[in-house]
Amino acid sequence: MIKPRQSEKIAKVILATAAAVTVLTLACILGYIFINGLHVINWEFLTSEPESMGSKGGIFSVIISTIIFTVTTIVITVPIGVTAAIYLTEYTKKGFGSSIIRFGNEALAGIPSIVFGLFGFALFVVILKPITGGWSLISGALTAACMILPTLIRTTEEAIKAVPNSFREGSYAVGATKWQTVTRIVIPSSLPGILTGIILSIGRIVGETAALLLTLGGSIFIPTGLTDPASTLSMHLYKVAMEVGAMDMCYGTASVLIFTVFIINLTANKIMGRMRHKKVA
Amino acid sequence: MFKRSQREKAYSIILFGSALTALIIILLIAGFIFKEGIPIFQKYGFWNVIFGNKWNPSNMIYGLWPMIIGTIYVTLGSLIIGVPLGVLTAIFLAELAPGRLVSTVIRPSIELLAGIPSVVYGLFGMTTIVPLIRSLTLRIPAYADDPALSSGYGILAGSIILSIMILPTVINIAEDAIRSVPPDFKEGSLALGATHWQTIYRVIVPAARSGIMAGVVLGMGRALGETMAIIMVAGNATIIPGSIFSSVRTLTGNVAIEIAYSSGEHTQALFATGIVLFIFIMIINSVALAFAKKEV
């Protein structure tokens, strides 16, 4: 029989090992990708066009496409997401209606991206082809917008809920209407939280591939309009890895992606940290 | 000029419209997937499609069973590896780790793990884990001669990659559950003379059981829905796998691989694949929700 003190020690070692394995796994992935990818990244790689299906050259047009695609998706999602969150937190009481809406939101958050892809393909690419141009920037952006909407609504709701009630009461007390209170008091105070939600959504858009494979078209040229096909870094990486097999290019692209995610996480944490700081003060 | 109260009313109606969007989208998704996929079930019979063990679209044979089994295998495989690792890490984070270590190293690591795009996991898997498994299987005589079993691509590689990908989900939710156990429980146990570890596994973990289960089930949903990474490491053969080294195709992979060159009935069959996936996910999410509710 093991004594309690011994089992205590053993258990703590096992728990610490598990955490260490988790961190080391990440370190392995980062190390492996960077060792193979960092030497690929230079000014030329970032600023020249992909050549022969992406097996040579750089990723310039793909970086620009990714930015255009991300901005388009955010522009579509943010107005809907933020206003939906305002309604759910400020305008509705707990009841049947709001619980149905919340259920829809939660269900949407759990849908796998490939199913969003199928939906986007059926609706935006096939049925709405005369408007969207089939596989195109706008088809991809609308599909991605559906995907990130629930996350954006949830993070915005959290941000709005964190605004102290005394702010609202103060506003009402000086005679402001509900709308005035929302737009001049609640939204400005919850802006850092909303911004964090938007930044995290950007991370999700940049990392997404499956849904875009079915809707975005995968052209390596910079789209000149909403109905042109486009590509993103993740999608480009997949195509080059699976169809071309130019691994050097993949490691380089993967390193750029990891850097992007890293910067996104850092920025989100900075904003959240500053907000917490303010609240304490 | 409209009156103030009229404007207020208009704003609230517009906001309500926005709030309905998510609900409308989920209904549209269900509507479109079912509309496009149902004809295949009607034409070939529901059970024939679900349990048909041959997928050969060029001969109009649409059996989804290999992909259903494949999905279940890699999902279970990822849980076998990922859940112990994730739950133990969560316990460490909530109970033992010094706050500094958590906030400077472990938490950012988990956030980064969650943020890394799935194609990067796929790339890592196909260039490290797959060759590793290949060299292992080539040493086993029974497997070495069979290219389908010694390619390195297959259930094992898929399970390992997915297990890494579900870690953030499992860790975050399990940790939240453990942290939300009232401190009185812990204090009571320690006051009775129990050691910290005894308190953890006799008091804290049982009290957080529902929340931990919610994390596990949501991790399962993540594994089930993952597409890109799994395509890149699983081999994608439409066979019913007979070994953990065997090539395998998932439901998600089936759609992503074939939709680009499909047409007509073949496309409908891929939507039917989507229906099966949709139903799986709905079941899993309801179970997770039930666990999460029980926690309170």
Short mmCIF file of N, CA and C in Angstrom, two decimals, chain A residues 4-5 7-8 11-12 14-19 21-23 25-26 28-30 32-33 79-80 83-84 86-88 91 100-101 103-108 110-116 118-119 121-123 127 135 146 149 153 175-180 203 206-207 209-210 213-214 234-235 237-238 241-242 247 250-251 254 257-258 261-262 265 269, chain B residues 4 8 11-12 14-16 18-23 25-26 28-29 32-33 35-36 84-89 91-92 96 105-106 108-113 115-121 123-124 126-128 164 167 171 195-198 200 224-228 231-232 236 252 255-257 259-260 267 270-271 273-275 277-278 281-282 285 289:
data_model
loop_
_atom_site.label_atom_id
_atom_site.label_comp_id
_atom_site.label_asym_id
_atom_site.label_seq_id
_atom_site.Cartn_x
_atom_site.Cartn_y
_atom_site.Cartn_z
N PRO A 4 -0.15 7.92 1.94
CA PRO A 4 -0.72 9.15 1.39
C PRO A 4 0.34 10.16 0.96
N ARG A 5 1.41 10.24 1.77
CA ARG A 5 2.40 11.25 1.44
C ARG A 5 3.11 10.91 0.12
N SER A 7 1.81 9.01 -2.34
CA SER A 7 0.87 9.17 -3.46
C SER A 7 0.69 10.64 -3.79
N GLU A 8 0.75 11.48 -2.78
CA GLU A 8 0.67 12.92 -2.98
C GLU A 8 1.79 13.38 -3.92
N ALA A 11 1.35 11.88 -7.48
CA ALA A 11 0.26 12.56 -8.20
C ALA A 11 0.70 13.92 -8.69
N LYS A 12 1.42 14.65 -7.84
CA LYS A 12 1.83 15.99 -8.25
C LYS A 12 2.80 15.93 -9.42
N ILE A 14 2.85 13.58 -11.71
CA ILE A 14 2.08 13.24 -12.91
C ILE A 14 1.34 14.46 -13.45
N LEU A 15 0.71 15.22 -12.56
CA LEU A 15 -0.03 16.40 -13.00
C LEU A 15 0.90 17.42 -13.66
N ALA A 16 2.05 17.64 -13.04
CA ALA A 16 3.00 18.59 -13.61
C ALA A 16 3.49 18.10 -14.96
N THR A 17 3.70 16.77 -15.06
CA THR A 17 4.15 16.21 -16.34
C THR A 17 3.13 16.47 -17.44
N ALA A 18 1.85 16.26 -17.10
CA ALA A 18 0.80 16.48 -18.11
C ALA A 18 0.85 17.91 -18.64
N ALA A 19 0.97 18.87 -17.71
CA ALA A 19 1.04 20.26 -18.15
C ALA A 19 2.30 20.50 -18.98
N VAL A 21 3.86 18.30 -20.83
CA VAL A 21 3.68 17.69 -22.15
C VAL A 21 2.87 18.62 -23.05
N THR A 22 1.81 19.22 -22.48
CA THR A 22 1.01 20.16 -23.26
C THR A 22 1.85 21.30 -23.81
N VAL A 23 2.64 21.91 -22.92
CA VAL A 23 3.46 23.04 -23.34
C VAL A 23 4.55 22.59 -24.32
N THR A 25 4.46 20.06 -26.38
CA THR A 25 3.87 19.76 -27.68
C THR A 25 3.83 21.02 -28.54
N LEU A 26 3.35 22.11 -27.91
CA LEU A 26 3.33 23.37 -28.63
C LEU A 26 4.73 23.78 -29.06
N CYS A 28 7.28 21.91 -29.63
CA CYS A 28 7.72 21.05 -30.74
C CYS A 28 7.16 21.56 -32.07
N ILE A 29 5.86 21.84 -32.08
CA ILE A 29 5.23 22.28 -33.32
C ILE A 29 5.85 23.59 -33.79
N LEU A 30 5.95 24.56 -32.86
CA LEU A 30 6.51 25.85 -33.22
C LEU A 30 7.96 25.69 -33.68
N TYR A 32 9.55 23.08 -34.85
CA TYR A 32 9.68 22.36 -36.12
C TYR A 32 9.33 23.28 -37.30
N ILE A 33 8.20 23.99 -37.19
CA ILE A 33 7.77 24.86 -38.28
C ILE A 33 8.77 26.00 -38.48
N PRO A 79 -21.39 44.82 -37.68
CA PRO A 79 -22.66 45.51 -37.41
C PRO A 79 -23.75 44.56 -36.91
N ILE A 80 -23.86 43.40 -37.54
CA ILE A 80 -24.90 42.44 -37.12
C ILE A 80 -24.59 41.90 -35.73
N THR A 83 -25.01 44.65 -32.88
CA THR A 83 -26.40 45.02 -32.61
C THR A 83 -27.18 43.84 -32.01
N ALA A 84 -26.86 42.62 -32.46
CA ALA A 84 -27.53 41.46 -31.88
C ALA A 84 -27.20 41.35 -30.40
N ILE A 86 -26.34 43.77 -28.41
CA ILE A 86 -27.02 44.86 -27.69
C ILE A 86 -28.46 44.45 -27.39
N TYR A 87 -29.11 43.88 -28.39
CA TYR A 87 -30.49 43.46 -28.17
C TYR A 87 -30.57 42.43 -27.05
N LEU A 88 -29.68 41.44 -27.12
CA LEU A 88 -29.75 40.34 -26.15
C LEU A 88 -29.44 40.79 -24.73
N TYR A 91 -32.03 44.88 -24.36
CA TYR A 91 -33.42 45.06 -24.75
C TYR A 91 -34.37 43.92 -24.39
N ILE A 100 -34.78 31.15 -27.25
CA ILE A 100 -34.72 30.56 -28.60
C ILE A 100 -33.55 31.17 -29.37
N ILE A 101 -33.43 32.50 -29.27
CA ILE A 101 -32.34 33.17 -29.98
C ILE A 101 -30.99 32.68 -29.47
N PHE A 103 -30.38 29.83 -28.08
CA PHE A 103 -30.20 28.45 -28.53
C PHE A 103 -29.65 28.44 -29.96
N GLY A 104 -30.23 29.29 -30.83
CA GLY A 104 -29.76 29.38 -32.20
C GLY A 104 -28.29 29.75 -32.26
N ASN A 105 -27.92 30.69 -31.41
CA ASN A 105 -26.54 31.14 -31.34
C ASN A 105 -25.59 30.02 -30.92
N GLU A 106 -25.99 29.28 -29.89
CA GLU A 106 -25.13 28.20 -29.40
C GLU A 106 -25.03 27.08 -30.40
N ALA A 107 -26.15 26.77 -31.04
CA ALA A 107 -26.14 25.70 -32.04
C ALA A 107 -25.22 26.09 -33.19
N LEU A 108 -25.30 27.35 -33.60
CA LEU A 108 -24.48 27.82 -34.72
C LEU A 108 -22.99 27.72 -34.38
N GLY A 110 -21.52 25.56 -32.69
CA GLY A 110 -21.00 24.20 -32.67
C GLY A 110 -20.91 23.54 -34.04
N ILE A 111 -21.45 24.18 -35.06
CA ILE A 111 -21.48 23.57 -36.40
C ILE A 111 -20.05 23.50 -36.98
N PRO A 112 -19.64 22.35 -37.51
CA PRO A 112 -18.31 22.23 -38.09
C PRO A 112 -18.16 23.10 -39.33
N SER A 113 -16.95 23.58 -39.57
CA SER A 113 -16.77 24.53 -40.66
C SER A 113 -17.11 23.94 -42.02
N ILE A 114 -16.92 22.64 -42.19
CA ILE A 114 -17.20 22.06 -43.50
C ILE A 114 -18.71 22.12 -43.80
N VAL A 115 -19.53 22.07 -42.74
CA VAL A 115 -20.98 22.18 -42.95
C VAL A 115 -21.35 23.61 -43.37
N PHE A 116 -20.66 24.60 -42.76
CA PHE A 116 -20.82 25.98 -43.24
C PHE A 116 -20.43 26.06 -44.70
N LEU A 118 -20.61 23.66 -46.98
CA LEU A 118 -21.68 23.07 -47.80
C LEU A 118 -22.82 24.06 -47.98
N PHE A 119 -23.19 24.72 -46.87
CA PHE A 119 -24.28 25.69 -46.91
C PHE A 119 -23.91 26.85 -47.83
N PHE A 121 -21.78 26.90 -50.18
CA PHE A 121 -21.70 26.40 -51.55
C PHE A 121 -23.10 26.35 -52.17
N ALA A 122 -24.05 25.77 -51.42
CA ALA A 122 -25.40 25.62 -51.95
C ALA A 122 -26.08 26.97 -52.17
N LEU A 123 -25.93 27.89 -51.19
CA LEU A 123 -26.66 29.15 -51.28
C LEU A 123 -25.89 30.21 -52.07
N ILE A 127 -26.88 29.00 -55.90
CA ILE A 127 -28.16 29.69 -56.11
C ILE A 127 -27.98 31.17 -56.40
N TRP A 135 -17.89 31.04 -57.11
CA TRP A 135 -16.79 31.03 -56.14
C TRP A 135 -16.15 32.40 -56.13
N CYS A 146 -21.07 33.97 -41.33
CA CYS A 146 -21.98 33.09 -40.59
C CYS A 146 -21.22 32.33 -39.49
N LEU A 149 -20.08 34.78 -36.51
CA LEU A 149 -21.14 35.56 -35.86
C LEU A 149 -21.41 35.14 -34.40
N ILE A 153 -20.97 37.61 -31.19
CA ILE A 153 -22.12 37.98 -30.35
C ILE A 153 -21.80 37.67 -28.89
N GLY A 175 -32.11 61.93 -17.88
CA GLY A 175 -33.17 62.06 -18.88
C GLY A 175 -32.87 61.44 -20.23
N ALA A 176 -31.80 60.67 -20.35
CA ALA A 176 -31.48 60.05 -21.64
C ALA A 176 -32.45 58.91 -21.94
N THR A 177 -32.70 58.68 -23.24
CA THR A 177 -33.53 57.54 -23.62
C THR A 177 -32.66 56.29 -23.62
N LYS A 178 -33.32 55.15 -23.84
CA LYS A 178 -32.60 53.88 -23.86
C LYS A 178 -31.53 53.88 -24.95
N TRP A 179 -31.93 54.32 -26.15
CA TRP A 179 -31.02 54.33 -27.29
C TRP A 179 -29.82 55.24 -27.02
N GLN A 180 -30.11 56.42 -26.46
CA GLN A 180 -29.01 57.33 -26.12
C GLN A 180 -28.07 56.70 -25.11
N GLY A 203 -8.60 36.25 -35.98
CA GLY A 203 -7.79 35.04 -35.86
C GLY A 203 -8.49 33.83 -36.45
N VAL A 206 -8.55 34.06 -40.31
CA VAL A 206 -7.24 33.79 -40.91
C VAL A 206 -6.94 32.29 -40.88
N GLY A 207 -7.40 31.60 -39.83
CA GLY A 207 -7.09 30.19 -39.71
C GLY A 207 -8.03 29.27 -40.47
N THR A 209 -10.09 27.21 -43.21
CA THR A 209 -9.81 26.71 -44.54
C THR A 209 -10.97 25.93 -45.14
N ALA A 210 -11.51 24.98 -44.36
CA ALA A 210 -12.47 24.02 -44.90
C ALA A 210 -13.66 24.72 -45.58
N LEU A 213 -12.64 26.47 -48.82
CA LEU A 213 -12.33 25.55 -49.91
C LEU A 213 -13.55 25.38 -50.82
N LEU A 214 -14.75 25.50 -50.21
CA LEU A 214 -15.98 25.27 -50.97
C LEU A 214 -16.59 26.56 -51.51
N SER A 234 -4.06 30.29 -45.28
CA SER A 234 -4.31 28.91 -44.87
C SER A 234 -4.67 28.04 -46.07
N MET A 235 -5.52 28.59 -46.92
CA MET A 235 -5.96 27.85 -48.09
C MET A 235 -4.79 27.60 -49.04
N LEU A 237 -1.64 27.45 -48.21
CA LEU A 237 -0.79 26.44 -47.58
C LEU A 237 -1.31 25.03 -47.88
N TYR A 238 -2.61 24.84 -47.74
CA TYR A 238 -3.20 23.53 -47.99
C TYR A 238 -2.97 23.09 -49.43
N ALA A 241 0.67 22.31 -50.12
CA ALA A 241 1.12 21.08 -49.45
C ALA A 241 0.55 19.84 -50.13
N MET A 242 -0.73 19.89 -50.51
CA MET A 242 -1.39 18.67 -50.99
C MET A 242 -1.31 18.51 -52.51
N MET A 247 7.31 21.81 -50.05
CA MET A 247 7.24 21.92 -48.60
C MET A 247 7.90 23.18 -48.05
N CYS A 250 5.51 25.83 -47.89
CA CYS A 250 4.52 25.59 -46.85
C CYS A 250 5.04 26.00 -45.48
N TYR A 251 6.27 25.61 -45.18
CA TYR A 251 6.82 25.98 -43.88
C TYR A 251 6.90 27.49 -43.74
N ALA A 254 3.39 28.71 -43.20
CA ALA A 254 2.94 28.32 -41.87
C ALA A 254 3.57 29.23 -40.81
N LEU A 257 1.72 32.42 -40.76
CA LEU A 257 0.42 32.22 -40.09
C LEU A 257 0.58 32.20 -38.57
N ILE A 258 1.58 31.47 -38.09
CA ILE A 258 1.78 31.38 -36.64
C ILE A 258 2.10 32.76 -36.06
N VAL A 261 -1.12 34.71 -35.78
CA VAL A 261 -1.93 34.29 -34.63
C VAL A 261 -1.32 34.81 -33.33
N PHE A 262 0.00 34.74 -33.26
CA PHE A 262 0.72 35.20 -32.08
C PHE A 262 0.43 36.69 -31.82
N ASN A 265 -3.21 37.17 -30.64
CA ASN A 265 -3.40 36.83 -29.23
C ASN A 265 -2.81 37.89 -28.31
N ASN A 269 -4.87 40.17 -25.64
CA ASN A 269 -4.53 40.15 -24.21
C ASN A 269 -4.18 41.54 -23.69
N ARG B 4 -39.57 60.97 -30.46
CA ARG B 4 -38.56 60.21 -29.75
C ARG B 4 -38.98 58.75 -29.52
N GLU B 8 -37.24 55.31 -30.81
CA GLU B 8 -36.81 54.27 -29.87
C GLU B 8 -37.36 52.92 -30.29
N TYR B 11 -35.54 51.60 -33.39
CA TYR B 11 -34.23 51.04 -33.06
C TYR B 11 -34.37 49.64 -32.48
N SER B 12 -35.31 49.46 -31.58
CA SER B 12 -35.42 48.16 -30.92
C SER B 12 -35.85 47.09 -31.92
N ILE B 14 -35.02 47.11 -35.17
CA ILE B 14 -33.82 46.80 -35.95
C ILE B 14 -32.88 45.87 -35.18
N LEU B 15 -32.68 46.16 -33.90
CA LEU B 15 -31.82 45.33 -33.08
C LEU B 15 -32.37 43.91 -32.98
N PHE B 16 -33.67 43.80 -32.85
CA PHE B 16 -34.30 42.48 -32.77
C PHE B 16 -34.01 41.69 -34.04
N SER B 18 -31.42 41.96 -36.00
CA SER B 18 -30.03 41.48 -35.93
C SER B 18 -29.93 40.24 -35.06
N ALA B 19 -30.62 40.32 -33.91
CA ALA B 19 -30.52 39.21 -32.97
C ALA B 19 -31.06 37.92 -33.56
N LEU B 20 -32.01 38.07 -34.49
CA LEU B 20 -32.60 36.88 -35.10
C LEU B 20 -31.68 36.23 -36.15
N THR B 21 -30.65 36.99 -36.61
CA THR B 21 -29.83 36.50 -37.71
C THR B 21 -29.27 35.10 -37.47
N ALA B 22 -28.66 34.91 -36.28
CA ALA B 22 -28.02 33.62 -36.01
C ALA B 22 -29.03 32.49 -36.12
N LEU B 23 -30.22 32.74 -35.57
CA LEU B 23 -31.26 31.72 -35.63
C LEU B 23 -31.67 31.42 -37.07
N ILE B 25 -29.81 31.86 -39.71
CA ILE B 25 -28.72 31.15 -40.40
C ILE B 25 -28.76 29.66 -40.08
N ILE B 26 -28.96 29.32 -38.81
CA ILE B 26 -28.94 27.89 -38.46
C ILE B 26 -30.10 27.16 -39.15
N LEU B 28 -31.46 28.11 -42.01
CA LEU B 28 -31.08 28.03 -43.42
C LEU B 28 -30.09 26.89 -43.67
N ILE B 29 -29.11 26.78 -42.77
CA ILE B 29 -28.11 25.71 -42.94
C ILE B 29 -28.80 24.36 -42.94
N PHE B 32 -30.91 23.93 -46.17
CA PHE B 32 -30.17 23.66 -47.40
C PHE B 32 -29.51 22.29 -47.40
N ILE B 33 -28.88 21.92 -46.27
CA ILE B 33 -28.19 20.63 -46.23
C ILE B 33 -29.21 19.51 -46.44
N LYS B 35 -32.29 19.72 -47.79
CA LYS B 35 -32.92 19.79 -49.10
C LYS B 35 -32.04 19.14 -50.16
N GLU B 36 -30.74 19.41 -50.10
CA GLU B 36 -29.83 18.89 -51.12
C GLU B 36 -29.49 17.41 -50.90
N PRO B 84 -7.10 12.40 -21.07
CA PRO B 84 -6.28 12.32 -19.85
C PRO B 84 -5.30 13.48 -19.76
N LEU B 85 -4.65 13.76 -20.88
CA LEU B 85 -3.67 14.85 -20.90
C LEU B 85 -4.34 16.18 -20.56
N GLY B 86 -5.49 16.43 -21.18
CA GLY B 86 -6.18 17.70 -20.98
C GLY B 86 -6.70 17.85 -19.56
N VAL B 87 -7.33 16.80 -19.03
CA VAL B 87 -7.93 16.91 -17.70
C VAL B 87 -6.84 17.03 -16.63
N LEU B 88 -5.75 16.25 -16.78
CA LEU B 88 -4.66 16.36 -15.81
C LEU B 88 -4.03 17.76 -15.86
N THR B 89 -3.87 18.28 -17.07
CA THR B 89 -3.32 19.64 -17.19
C THR B 89 -4.26 20.65 -16.52
N ILE B 91 -6.32 20.12 -14.03
CA ILE B 91 -6.21 20.00 -12.57
C ILE B 91 -4.95 20.71 -12.10
N PHE B 92 -3.85 20.49 -12.84
CA PHE B 92 -2.59 21.15 -12.48
C PHE B 92 -2.76 22.67 -12.47
N LEU B 96 -2.54 23.34 -8.63
CA LEU B 96 -1.15 23.27 -8.20
C LEU B 96 -0.26 24.37 -8.75
N VAL B 105 3.44 31.34 -18.95
CA VAL B 105 3.80 30.24 -19.85
C VAL B 105 2.60 29.42 -20.30
N ILE B 106 1.88 28.85 -19.34
CA ILE B 106 0.90 27.82 -19.71
C ILE B 106 -0.30 28.43 -20.43
N PRO B 108 -0.68 31.36 -22.13
CA PRO B 108 -0.39 31.77 -23.51
C PRO B 108 -0.18 30.56 -24.44
N SER B 109 0.42 29.50 -23.90
CA SER B 109 0.63 28.30 -24.73
C SER B 109 -0.70 27.72 -25.18
N ILE B 110 -1.64 27.63 -24.24
CA ILE B 110 -2.94 27.05 -24.59
C ILE B 110 -3.67 27.94 -25.59
N GLU B 111 -3.55 29.27 -25.39
CA GLU B 111 -4.20 30.19 -26.34
C GLU B 111 -3.61 30.03 -27.74
N LEU B 112 -2.29 29.85 -27.80
CA LEU B 112 -1.63 29.69 -29.09
C LEU B 112 -2.04 28.36 -29.73
N LEU B 113 -2.11 27.30 -28.90
CA LEU B 113 -2.56 26.00 -29.40
C LEU B 113 -3.95 26.12 -30.02
N GLY B 115 -5.20 28.81 -31.29
CA GLY B 115 -5.23 29.73 -32.42
C GLY B 115 -4.53 29.21 -33.67
N ILE B 116 -3.64 28.25 -33.52
CA ILE B 116 -2.90 27.76 -34.69
C ILE B 116 -3.88 27.18 -35.70
N PRO B 117 -3.82 27.62 -36.95
CA PRO B 117 -4.75 27.13 -37.97
C PRO B 117 -4.62 25.62 -38.18
N SER B 118 -5.74 24.98 -38.51
CA SER B 118 -5.70 23.53 -38.60
C SER B 118 -4.79 23.04 -39.73
N VAL B 119 -4.61 23.85 -40.78
CA VAL B 119 -3.69 23.40 -41.84
C VAL B 119 -2.25 23.32 -41.33
N VAL B 120 -1.91 24.15 -40.34
CA VAL B 120 -0.55 24.09 -39.79
C VAL B 120 -0.38 22.79 -39.00
N TYR B 121 -1.42 22.41 -38.24
CA TYR B 121 -1.38 21.10 -37.57
C TYR B 121 -1.24 19.98 -38.60
N LEU B 123 0.08 20.16 -41.60
CA LEU B 123 1.43 20.20 -42.16
C LEU B 123 2.41 19.54 -41.20
N PHE B 124 2.30 19.90 -39.91
CA PHE B 124 3.18 19.31 -38.90
C PHE B 124 2.98 17.79 -38.87
N MET B 126 1.79 15.72 -41.22
CA MET B 126 2.20 14.95 -42.40
C MET B 126 3.72 14.93 -42.58
N THR B 127 4.43 15.87 -41.94
CA THR B 127 5.88 15.88 -42.12
C THR B 127 6.64 15.32 -40.91
N THR B 128 5.95 15.11 -39.77
CA THR B 128 6.67 14.53 -38.62
C THR B 128 6.03 13.23 -38.15
N ILE B 164 -4.11 16.73 -30.06
CA ILE B 164 -3.47 18.02 -29.75
C ILE B 164 -4.47 19.16 -29.97
N LEU B 167 -7.03 19.70 -27.15
CA LEU B 167 -6.52 20.05 -25.81
C LEU B 167 -7.04 21.39 -25.28
N ILE B 171 -9.04 21.50 -21.82
CA ILE B 171 -8.37 22.15 -20.68
C ILE B 171 -9.19 23.34 -20.17
N THR B 195 -5.03 14.73 2.46
CA THR B 195 -3.95 15.43 1.77
C THR B 195 -4.54 16.19 0.60
N HIS B 196 -3.71 17.04 0.00
CA HIS B 196 -4.19 17.82 -1.14
C HIS B 196 -4.65 16.92 -2.28
N TRP B 197 -3.86 15.88 -2.57
CA TRP B 197 -4.21 14.97 -3.67
C TRP B 197 -5.50 14.22 -3.36
N GLN B 198 -5.62 13.74 -2.11
CA GLN B 198 -6.87 13.05 -1.73
C GLN B 198 -8.06 13.99 -1.92
N ILE B 200 -8.21 16.45 -4.03
CA ILE B 200 -8.44 16.65 -5.46
C ILE B 200 -9.27 15.51 -6.04
N LEU B 224 -14.68 15.73 -34.10
CA LEU B 224 -15.61 15.23 -35.13
C LEU B 224 -15.72 16.20 -36.30
N GLY B 225 -15.66 17.49 -36.01
CA GLY B 225 -15.88 18.49 -37.05
C GLY B 225 -14.61 18.91 -37.76
N GLU B 226 -13.47 18.52 -37.24
CA GLU B 226 -12.21 18.96 -37.85
C GLU B 226 -12.06 18.37 -39.25
N THR B 227 -11.59 19.20 -40.17
CA THR B 227 -11.50 18.75 -41.56
C THR B 227 -10.09 18.76 -42.10
N MET B 228 -9.46 19.93 -42.13
CA MET B 228 -8.22 20.07 -42.89
C MET B 228 -7.09 19.21 -42.34
N ILE B 231 -7.60 15.52 -43.10
CA ILE B 231 -7.37 15.13 -44.50
C ILE B 231 -5.88 14.95 -44.76
N MET B 232 -5.09 15.81 -44.14
CA MET B 232 -3.66 15.82 -44.45
C MET B 232 -2.91 14.65 -43.84
N ASN B 236 -7.22 8.92 -46.18
CA ASN B 236 -8.47 9.16 -46.92
C ASN B 236 -8.98 8.02 -47.80
N THR B 252 -16.13 14.53 -42.64
CA THR B 252 -15.73 15.88 -43.05
C THR B 252 -14.79 15.81 -44.26
N VAL B 255 -16.44 15.20 -47.71
CA VAL B 255 -17.01 16.39 -48.35
C VAL B 255 -15.90 17.24 -48.95
N ALA B 256 -14.88 17.54 -48.14
CA ALA B 256 -13.85 18.50 -48.57
C ALA B 256 -13.07 17.97 -49.77
N ILE B 257 -12.85 16.67 -49.82
CA ILE B 257 -12.02 16.11 -50.90
C ILE B 257 -12.79 16.07 -52.22
N ILE B 259 -15.99 17.53 -53.15
CA ILE B 259 -17.01 18.49 -53.61
C ILE B 259 -16.55 19.26 -54.85
N ALA B 260 -15.24 19.51 -54.96
CA ALA B 260 -14.76 20.35 -56.06
C ALA B 260 -15.03 19.73 -57.43
N THR B 267 -22.86 15.18 -55.85
CA THR B 267 -22.93 16.33 -54.97
C THR B 267 -23.99 16.10 -53.89
N LEU B 270 -22.77 14.02 -51.19
CA LEU B 270 -21.88 14.73 -50.27
C LEU B 270 -22.70 15.57 -49.29
N PHE B 271 -23.83 16.11 -49.76
CA PHE B 271 -24.73 16.80 -48.83
C PHE B 271 -25.33 15.82 -47.84
N THR B 273 -23.76 13.29 -46.72
CA THR B 273 -22.67 13.16 -45.74
C THR B 273 -22.78 14.29 -44.72
N GLY B 274 -23.06 15.50 -45.23
CA GLY B 274 -23.24 16.66 -44.36
C GLY B 274 -24.39 16.47 -43.38
N ILE B 275 -25.48 15.84 -43.83
CA ILE B 275 -26.63 15.60 -42.94
C ILE B 275 -26.21 14.73 -41.76
N LEU B 277 -23.25 14.29 -40.54
CA LEU B 277 -22.36 15.09 -39.70
C LEU B 277 -23.16 16.06 -38.82
N PHE B 278 -24.13 16.73 -39.44
CA PHE B 278 -24.99 17.70 -38.77
C PHE B 278 -25.71 17.03 -37.60
N ILE B 281 -23.32 16.19 -34.73
CA ILE B 281 -22.93 17.38 -33.97
C ILE B 281 -24.06 17.86 -33.07
N MET B 282 -25.30 17.81 -33.60
CA MET B 282 -26.44 18.25 -32.80
C MET B 282 -26.58 17.39 -31.56
N ASN B 285 -23.67 18.27 -29.13
CA ASN B 285 -23.85 19.56 -28.48
C ASN B 285 -24.96 19.53 -27.43
N LEU B 289 -24.46 20.40 -23.56
CA LEU B 289 -25.30 21.39 -22.92
C LEU B 289 -25.94 20.83 -21.66
#
